[in-house]
Amino acid sequence: MSTRFFGAPVKRNEDRKLLTGQALFIDDVELPEMLHVAFLRSQVAHARLKHIDVSRARKRPGVVAVYVAEDYGDYWQPGPLLVQPPPIPGSTFNPRTQVPLARDKVRYVGEPLAVVVAESRYLAEDALDDIDVELETLPAVVDIEQALTSSSTPVHDDLGSNVAAHVHQVKGDYRKAAANAQIILKRRFRYEHGISSPIETRGVVAHWNARGQQMTIWDTTQAPVFIRNGLAAMLGLGERQVRVIAPFVGGGFGPKIMMFYPEEVALPWISMRLNRPVKWIEDRLEHFVATTHERGQIHDAEIALAADGRILGVKDVFLHDTGAYNTYGLTVPINSQCTLLGPYVIPAYDSTFTAVFTNLPIVTPYRGAGRQHGVFVIERLLDLAARELGIDRAEIRRRNLIPPDAFPYNNEIIFQDFAPLSYDSGNYEPVLAKALDAIGYQRFLKEEQPKFREEGRCVGIGVACYVEGTGIGPYEGAKVQVQANGKVNVATGIGTQGQGHFTSFAQIVADQLGVDPSDVDIVTGDTDQFYWGAGTFASRGAVVAGNAVSEASAAVRRKALKLAADAFECAEEDLVLADGKVSIAGIPGKFIRLGELAQRANPMRGAVRPGTEPGLESTQYFGPPSGATANGVHAAIVEIDPLTFELKVLKYVVVHDCGTVINPMILEGQIHGGVAQGIGNAFFEKLAFDDQGQLLNASLADYLLPTALDVPRMELDHTVTPSPLNPLGIKGAGEAGAIPVGAVFAQAIEDALLLTSRKVELLEIPLSPSRLFELTRQEDA
């Protein structure tokens, strides 16, 4: 097999549709007699629901129906626990999952109380004002430390406390490590809430065909197969009666893997009840409270080091805000706990976390899924240690990197895949060296920074390393089929949200079958086209689905060569598959086109021989034995105004290793987008809640996102250490751009301010200009 396309910067197949407005998004779905839905959402964070009267709303002209929890009957059930926690000995886990509509109690601002169905969204929204709600307000649980005190009101009455989970994991003997340490550094770190803010908010369209007994659902989901299976069971339908389509999605980032949102549960039920299609599109205000958030954490961490800067051990005790429900199990705090180990040799590790219920929106994975927190803690500890020991910041990292001959490297503690955390492959020092060279690290410190300081400019440099767990199971599948016209159709169960699947998968197929990527038609996210799959999350699309596509393509290739060999009466080794045809080596004029082979594989007469199957097609599945691990280094030079704390990124470098690269152009786009989100996370985005759980900045005028002016040009480079866990050697890269940005920014800003009167230790994220102003004034005080 040639590799003409695999590894090449092939232009994206999907871009023509997207750029010409022909791509289908949820709000593009328009059906005859469609109704529109609006949700009445709680305006308080914590209250008992005493009474709700919808009679006036039902009488409003244009309103077709209004429903409350009692109307759902037996259909009203708490959602499923999406991810079981790993079996860590001694752990406590109290699962509490979201409900379709609040009944008896509301637990966060934005929790839906009622649903209005009307001839237009305008009428549905107007009718919300006709609903009378009587609530008995309760004290809101907002602060995660206060939530654990005996005086705090329980978010879930039956528990008696707000402990959602408690997990303790140990590697080695930290007490012994601390006793032998030259220094022990202790700090408290904070990482605040934020939201995903995709260009396209969530949306659902449901259409029940009573005559055909078929339900079709268009959903902005990252996991269409799971949505189909779950809704079929809830609605009392067979899985073949439910079709879920995840069309083009304007950004997923994790929250769109959450299920089942109240809206996903409501709309199919309403459509069946009214026998009409119904649509709901989340508005931007709703997104602030109705879509799941990223996480807030507080870490009390310490590091024990030898005099030469080698890490002897780390101890970390942290609190994790899980919000009102913990539908996603322990995925996020487990990621934080495990990712703190980074690319370093840490002989002793003692980590304890407590997940806490609060009266804030649900927390689920968001790009990085808790890895940012672990990286921030270990990278900041190393910065502090370097300063304390008089060791260069880059050098202390280099001294602690896992050596290349130590892989696979067993970190011993249990990861979210229920197995000990193991790094499959890596070679970390060249990645660090490339990043330092690209950023001009030594030149900056020796030549440029002294000049900047002489000029009164506060310019600093930051370097941070990370490891990203990627490519987890359970599996994905793909069907590859050669059509009679010679084009190739590929169907897979995952959805796509901009990762370039329509191109990267086509490249894999193209090299196997000797066609151009533009002749490969990819279908994703349609459960009628491919029946099984898990979804797009955890940087697993290319790793898991990509290898399934490769296996299916290889099987079709073997079939094509066998058919051609029989036709030419020659050995398969004498054949060449290229340019959409199979020819005899050295005799290019003697060939059969793939389309003709496809027709021969599906004859109108004759019998199929035993052990063969008709059609030039194959369906294959791939499941990795465990998750792969990508790694990388980010480096940045920033300038900070010591009076206004305006930030300018003068240079930004990313060097990473995500194994074999399918399409470097798409990969770079993933990194660019990740860094942009990381900058927002590090410097702009913070949800501000008052002590009653009210969100104070629920608009894009107050909740700041980075713009194109804030995202710097980036210098990107790669190293390649193939993963031994899959045939293509791929590791995921979807979160690589976002994970270490906070740590890089904190280090660079702190460095910029180090020799000024505004010097300060930066132990929290985000670091907005106003927050930096406050922190530096606290130091003055």
Coordinates of N, CA and C in Angstrom, one line a residue, residues 314-477:
V314 N 4.9 13.8 45.8 CA 3.9 14.9 45.7 C 2.7 14.4 46.5
K315 N 2.2 15.4 47.3 CA 0.9 15.1 48.0 C -0.1 16.2 47.6
D316 N -1.3 15.7 47.3 CA -2.3 16.7 46.8 C -3.7 16.3 47.5
V317 N -4.3 17.2 48.1 CA -5.7 17.1 48.6 C -6.5 18.1 47.9
F318 N -7.6 17.7 47.2 CA -8.3 18.7 46.5 C -9.8 18.5 46.6
L319 N -10.6 19.6 46.4 CA -12.0 19.6 46.3 C -12.4 19.8 44.9
H320 N -13.5 19.1 44.5 CA -14.0 19.2 43.1 C -15.4 19.6 43.2
D321 N -15.8 20.7 42.5 CA -17.2 21.1 42.4 C -17.9 20.3 41.3
T322 N -18.8 19.4 41.7 CA -19.5 18.6 40.6 C -20.8 19.2 40.2
G323 N -21.2 20.3 40.9 CA -22.5 20.9 40.6 C -23.7 20.1 41.3
A324 N -24.9 20.3 40.8 CA -26.1 19.8 41.4 C -26.2 18.3 41.3
Y325 N -25.6 17.7 40.2 CA -25.7 16.2 40.0 C -24.3 15.8 39.5
N326 N -24.1 14.5 39.6 CA -22.8 13.9 39.1 C -23.0 12.8 38.1
T327 N -23.7 13.2 37.0 CA -24.1 12.3 36.0 C -22.9 11.6 35.3
Y328 N -21.8 12.3 35.2 CA -20.6 11.8 34.5 C -19.6 11.1 35.5
G329 N -20.1 10.7 36.6 CA -19.3 9.9 37.5 C -18.1 10.7 38.0
L330 N -16.9 10.1 38.0 CA -15.7 10.7 38.5 C -14.7 11.0 37.4
T331 N -15.2 11.1 36.2 CA -14.2 11.3 35.1 C -13.4 12.5 35.3
V332 N -14.0 13.6 35.6 CA -13.2 14.9 35.6 C -12.2 14.9 36.8
P333 N -12.6 14.6 38.0 CA -11.6 14.6 39.1 C -10.5 13.5 39.0
I334 N -10.9 12.4 38.4 CA -9.9 11.3 38.2 C -8.9 11.8 37.2
N335 N -9.3 12.5 36.2 CA -8.4 13.0 35.2 C -7.4 14.0 35.9
S336 N -8.0 14.9 36.7 CA -7.1 15.8 37.5 C -6.1 15.1 38.3
Q337 N -6.6 14.1 39.0 CA -5.7 13.3 39.9 C -4.6 12.6 39.2
C338 N -4.9 12.0 38.0 CA -3.9 11.2 37.3 C -3.0 12.1 36.4
T339 N -3.5 13.2 35.9 CA -2.7 14.1 35.0 C -1.7 14.9 35.7
L340 N -1.9 15.1 37.0 CA -0.9 15.8 37.8 C 0.5 15.1 37.8
L341 N 0.5 13.8 37.5 CA 1.8 13.1 37.4 C 2.6 13.6 36.2
G342 N 1.9 14.1 35.2 CA 2.6 14.6 34.0 C 3.6 13.7 33.4
P343 N 4.7 14.2 32.7 CA 5.7 13.4 32.1 C 6.9 13.1 33.0
Y344 N 6.7 13.2 34.3 CA 7.8 13.2 35.3 C 7.8 11.9 36.1
V345 N 9.0 11.5 36.5 CA 9.2 10.4 37.4 C 8.9 11.0 38.8
I346 N 7.8 10.5 39.4 CA 7.4 10.9 40.7 C 7.2 9.6 41.5
P347 N 8.3 9.2 42.3 CA 8.3 7.9 43.0 C 7.2 7.7 44.0
A348 N 6.8 8.8 44.6 CA 5.7 8.8 45.7 C 4.7 9.8 45.4
Y349 N 3.4 9.3 45.5 CA 2.3 10.2 45.2 C 1.1 9.9 46.1
D350 N 0.6 10.8 46.8 CA -0.5 10.6 47.7 C -1.6 11.7 47.4
S351 N -2.7 11.2 46.8 CA -3.7 12.1 46.3 C -5.1 11.7 46.8
T352 N -5.7 12.7 47.3 CA -7.1 12.6 47.8 C -8.0 13.7 47.3
F353 N -9.2 13.3 46.8 CA -10.1 14.3 46.4 C -11.5 14.0 46.9
T354 N -12.2 15.1 47.2 CA -13.6 15.0 47.6 C -14.4 15.8 46.5
A355 N -15.3 15.1 45.9 CA -16.2 15.8 45.0 C -17.5 16.2 45.8
V356 N -17.9 17.5 45.5 CA -18.9 18.1 46.3 C -20.1 18.5 45.5
F357 N -21.3 18.2 46.0 CA -22.5 18.7 45.4 C -22.7 20.2 45.8
T358 N -23.1 21.0 44.8 CA -23.4 22.4 45.1 C -24.7 22.7 44.3
N359 N -25.2 23.9 44.5 CA -26.4 24.4 43.8 C -26.0 25.2 42.6
L360 N -25.1 24.6 41.8 CA -24.6 25.2 40.6 C -24.9 24.2 39.4
P361 N -24.9 24.7 38.2 CA -25.1 23.7 37.1 C -24.2 22.5 37.1
I362 N -24.6 21.5 36.5 CA -23.9 20.2 36.4 C -22.5 20.4 35.8
V363 N -21.5 19.7 36.3 CA -20.1 19.8 35.7 C -19.9 18.5 35.0
T364 N -19.5 18.6 33.7 CA -19.1 17.4 32.9 C -17.8 17.7 32.2
P365 N -17.2 16.8 31.5 CA -16.0 17.1 30.8 C -16.1 18.2 29.8
Y366 N -15.1 19.1 29.8 CA -15.0 20.2 28.8 C -13.5 20.2 28.4
R367 N -13.3 20.4 27.1 CA -11.9 20.2 26.5 C -10.8 20.3 27.5
G368 N -10.3 19.1 27.8 CA -9.2 18.9 28.8 C -9.8 18.1 29.9
A369 N -11.0 18.3 30.2 CA -11.8 17.4 31.2 C -11.1 17.2 32.5
G370 N -10.6 18.3 33.1 CA -9.9 18.2 34.4 C -8.4 18.1 34.3
R371 N -7.9 17.8 33.1 CA -6.4 17.7 33.0 C -5.7 19.0 33.2
Q372 N -6.4 20.1 32.9 CA -5.7 21.4 33.1 C -5.3 21.6 34.5
H373 N -6.2 21.1 35.4 CA -6.0 21.3 36.9 C -4.8 20.6 37.4
G374 N -4.6 19.3 37.0 CA -3.5 18.6 37.4 C -2.2 19.2 36.8
V375 N -2.2 19.6 35.6 CA -1.0 20.2 34.9 C -0.7 21.5 35.6
F376 N -1.7 22.3 35.9 CA -1.4 23.6 36.6 C -0.7 23.4 37.9
V377 N -1.2 22.4 38.7 CA -0.6 22.2 40.0 C 0.8 21.7 39.9
I378 N 1.1 20.7 39.1 CA 2.5 20.2 39.1 C 3.5 21.2 38.5
E379 N 3.0 21.9 37.4 CA 3.9 22.8 36.8 C 4.2 24.0 37.6
R380 N 3.2 24.5 38.4 CA 3.4 25.6 39.3 C 4.3 25.2 40.4
L381 N 4.2 24.0 40.9 CA 5.0 23.5 42.0 C 6.5 23.4 41.5
L382 N 6.7 23.0 40.3 CA 8.0 22.9 39.7 C 8.6 24.3 39.6
D383 N 7.8 25.3 39.2 CA 8.3 26.7 39.1 C 8.8 27.2 40.4
L384 N 8.0 26.9 41.5 CA 8.3 27.4 42.8 C 9.6 26.7 43.3
A385 N 9.7 25.4 43.0 CA 10.9 24.6 43.4 C 12.1 25.1 42.7
A386 N 12.0 25.4 41.4 CA 13.2 25.9 40.7 C 13.7 27.2 41.3
R387 N 12.8 28.1 41.6 CA 13.2 29.4 42.3 C 13.8 29.1 43.6
E388 N 13.2 28.2 44.4 CA 13.7 28.0 45.7 C 15.1 27.3 45.7
L389 N 15.4 26.4 44.7 CA 16.6 25.7 44.6 C 17.7 26.4 43.7
G390 N 17.3 27.5 43.1 CA 18.2 28.2 42.2 C 18.5 27.4 40.9
I391 N 17.5 26.6 40.5 CA 17.7 25.8 39.2 C 16.8 26.4 38.1
D392 N 17.3 26.4 36.9 CA 16.6 27.0 35.8 C 15.2 26.2 35.7
R393 N 14.2 26.9 35.3 CA 12.8 26.3 35.2 C 12.8 25.2 34.2
A394 N 13.4 25.3 33.0 CA 13.4 24.3 32.0 C 14.3 23.1 32.5
E395 N 15.4 23.4 33.2 CA 16.3 22.4 33.6 C 15.7 21.5 34.6
I396 N 14.9 22.0 35.6 CA 14.3 21.2 36.6 C 13.3 20.2 36.0
R397 N 12.7 20.7 34.9 CA 11.7 19.8 34.2 C 12.5 18.7 33.5
R398 N 13.6 19.1 32.8 CA 14.4 18.1 32.1 C 14.9 17.0 33.0
R399 N 15.3 17.4 34.2 CA 15.9 16.4 35.1 C 14.9 15.4 35.6
N400 N 13.6 15.7 35.5 CA 12.6 14.8 36.1 C 11.8 14.1 35.0
L401 N 12.1 14.3 33.7 CA 11.4 13.6 32.7 C 11.6 12.1 32.7
I402 N 10.5 11.4 32.4 CA 10.6 9.9 32.3 C 11.5 9.6 31.1
P403 N 12.5 8.7 31.3 CA 13.4 8.4 30.2 C 12.8 7.6 29.1
P404 N 13.3 7.6 27.9 CA 12.6 6.9 26.8 C 12.6 5.4 26.9
D405 N 13.6 4.9 27.7 CA 13.7 3.4 27.8 C 12.8 2.9 29.0
A406 N 12.0 3.8 29.6 CA 11.2 3.3 30.7 C 9.7 3.0 30.2
F407 N 9.5 3.1 28.9 CA 8.1 2.9 28.4 C 7.9 1.4 28.0
P408 N 6.7 0.9 28.2 CA 5.6 1.5 28.8 C 5.8 1.8 30.3
Y409 N 5.3 3.0 30.7 CA 5.6 3.4 32.1 C 4.3 3.3 32.9
N410 N 4.4 2.6 34.0 CA 3.3 2.3 34.9 C 3.3 3.3 36.0
N411 N 2.3 4.1 36.1 CA 2.1 5.1 37.2 C 1.4 4.5 38.4
E412 N 0.9 3.3 38.2 CA 0.3 2.5 39.3 C -1.1 2.9 39.8
I413 N -1.4 4.2 39.9 CA -2.7 4.6 40.4 C -3.8 4.3 39.3
I414 N -5.0 4.1 39.7 CA -6.1 3.7 38.7 C -6.6 4.9 37.9
F415 N -6.7 4.7 36.6 CA -7.2 5.7 35.7 C -8.7 5.5 35.4
Q416 N -9.3 6.4 34.6 CA -10.7 6.3 34.4 C -11.1 5.0 33.6
D417 N -10.1 4.4 32.9 CA -10.4 3.1 32.2 C -10.3 1.9 33.1
F418 N -10.3 2.1 34.4 CA -10.4 1.0 35.4 C -9.0 0.3 35.5
A419 N -8.0 0.7 34.8 CA -6.7 0.0 34.9 C -5.7 1.0 35.4
P420 N -4.5 0.5 35.9 CA -3.5 1.4 36.3 C -3.0 2.3 35.2
L421 N -2.8 3.5 35.5 CA -2.4 4.5 34.5 C -1.1 4.2 33.9
S422 N -1.1 3.9 32.6 CA 0.2 3.5 31.9 C 0.4 4.4 30.7
Y423 N 1.6 4.9 30.5 CA 2.0 5.6 29.3 C 2.5 4.6 28.3
D424 N 1.9 4.6 27.1 CA 2.2 3.6 26.1 C 3.6 3.8 25.5
S425 N 3.9 5.0 25.2 CA 5.2 5.3 24.6 C 5.5 6.8 24.7
G426 N 6.7 7.2 24.5 CA 7.0 8.6 24.5 C 8.6 8.8 24.5
N427 N 8.9 10.0 24.1 CA 10.3 10.4 24.2 C 10.3 11.9 24.5
Y428 N 10.3 12.3 25.8 CA 9.9 13.6 26.2 C 11.0 14.7 26.0
E429 N 12.2 14.3 26.2 CA 13.3 15.3 26.2 C 13.4 16.0 24.9
P430 N 13.4 15.3 23.7 CA 13.4 16.1 22.4 C 12.3 17.0 22.2
V431 N 11.1 16.7 22.8 CA 10.0 17.7 22.7 C 10.3 19.0 23.5
L432 N 10.8 18.8 24.7 CA 11.2 20.0 25.5 C 12.3 20.7 24.8
A433 N 13.3 20.0 24.2 CA 14.4 20.7 23.6 C 14.0 21.5 22.4
K434 N 13.1 20.9 21.6 CA 12.5 21.6 20.4 C 11.8 22.9 20.8
A435 N 11.0 22.8 21.9 CA 10.2 23.9 22.3 C 11.1 25.1 22.8
L436 N 12.1 24.7 23.6 CA 13.1 25.7 24.1 C 13.8 26.4 23.0
D437 N 14.2 25.6 22.0 CA 14.9 26.2 20.8 C 14.0 27.1 20.0
A438 N 12.8 26.7 19.8 CA 11.8 27.5 19.0 C 11.5 28.8 19.7
I439 N 11.4 28.8 21.0 CA 11.0 30.0 21.7 C 12.2 30.9 22.0
G440 N 13.4 30.3 21.7 CA 14.7 31.1 22.0 C 14.9 31.3 23.4
Y441 N 14.8 30.2 24.2 CA 14.7 30.3 25.7 C 16.0 30.9 26.3
Q442 N 17.2 30.3 25.9 CA 18.4 30.9 26.5 C 18.7 32.3 26.0
R443 N 18.5 32.5 24.8 CA 18.7 33.9 24.2 C 17.9 34.9 24.9
F444 N 16.6 34.5 25.2 CA 15.7 35.4 25.8 C 16.2 35.8 27.2
L445 N 16.5 34.7 28.0 CA 16.9 35.0 29.4 C 18.2 35.8 29.5
K446 N 19.2 35.5 28.6 CA 20.5 36.1 28.7 C 20.6 37.4 28.0
E447 N 19.9 37.6 26.9 CA 20.0 38.8 26.1 C 18.8 39.7 26.1
E448 N 17.6 39.1 25.7 CA 16.5 39.9 25.5 C 15.8 40.4 26.7
Q449 N 15.6 39.6 27.7 CA 14.9 40.0 28.9 C 15.6 41.1 29.7
P450 N 16.9 41.1 29.8 CA 17.6 42.2 30.5 C 17.4 43.5 29.7
K451 N 17.4 43.5 28.4 CA 17.1 44.7 27.7 C 15.7 45.2 27.9
F452 N 14.8 44.3 27.9 CA 13.4 44.7 28.2 C 13.3 45.4 29.5
R453 N 13.9 44.8 30.5 CA 13.8 45.4 31.9 C 14.5 46.7 32.0
E454 N 15.6 46.9 31.2 CA 16.3 48.2 31.2 C 15.3 49.3 30.6
E455 N 14.5 48.8 29.7 CA 13.5 49.8 29.0 C 12.3 49.9 29.9
G456 N 12.2 49.2 31.0 CA 11.0 49.3 31.8 C 9.8 48.5 31.4
R457 N 10.1 47.5 30.5 CA 9.0 46.7 30.0 C 9.0 45.3 30.8
C458 N 7.8 44.9 31.1 CA 7.6 43.7 31.9 C 7.3 42.5 30.9
V459 N 8.4 41.8 30.5 CA 8.3 40.7 29.6 C 8.8 39.5 30.2
G460 N 8.0 38.4 30.2 CA 8.4 37.2 30.8 C 8.2 36.0 29.9
I461 N 8.8 34.9 30.3 CA 8.7 33.6 29.5 C 8.2 32.5 30.4
G462 N 7.4 31.6 29.8 CA 6.9 30.5 30.5 C 7.0 29.2 29.6
V463 N 7.2 28.1 30.3 CA 7.4 26.8 29.7 C 6.6 25.7 30.5
A464 N 5.8 24.9 29.9 CA 5.1 23.9 30.7 C 5.0 22.6 29.8
C465 N 5.1 21.5 30.5 CA 5.0 20.2 29.9 C 3.7 19.5 30.3
Y466 N 3.3 18.6 29.5 CA 2.0 17.9 29.8 C 2.0 16.5 29.2
V467 N 1.2 15.7 29.7 CA 0.8 14.4 29.1 C -0.7 14.4 29.0
E468 N -1.2 14.0 27.8 CA -2.7 13.9 27.6 C -3.1 12.5 27.3
G469 N -4.0 11.9 28.2 CA -4.5 10.6 27.9 C -5.5 10.7 26.7
T470 N -5.4 9.8 25.7 CA -6.2 9.9 24.5 C -6.6 8.5 24.1
G471 N -7.5 8.5 23.1 CA -7.8 7.3 22.4 C -8.3 6.1 23.2
I472 N -9.2 6.4 24.2 CA -9.8 5.4 25.0 C -10.8 4.6 24.3
G473 N -11.2 3.4 24.8 CA -12.2 2.6 24.2 C -13.6 3.1 24.5
P474 N -14.7 2.3 24.4 CA -14.5 0.9 24.2 C -14.2 0.4 22.8
Y475 N -14.8 1.1 21.8 CA -14.6 0.6 20.4 C -15.3 1.6 19.5
E476 N -15.0 1.5 18.2 CA -15.7 2.2 17.1 C -15.7 1.2 15.9
G477 N -16.6 1.4 15.0 CA -16.7 0.6 13.8 C -16.8 1.5 12.6

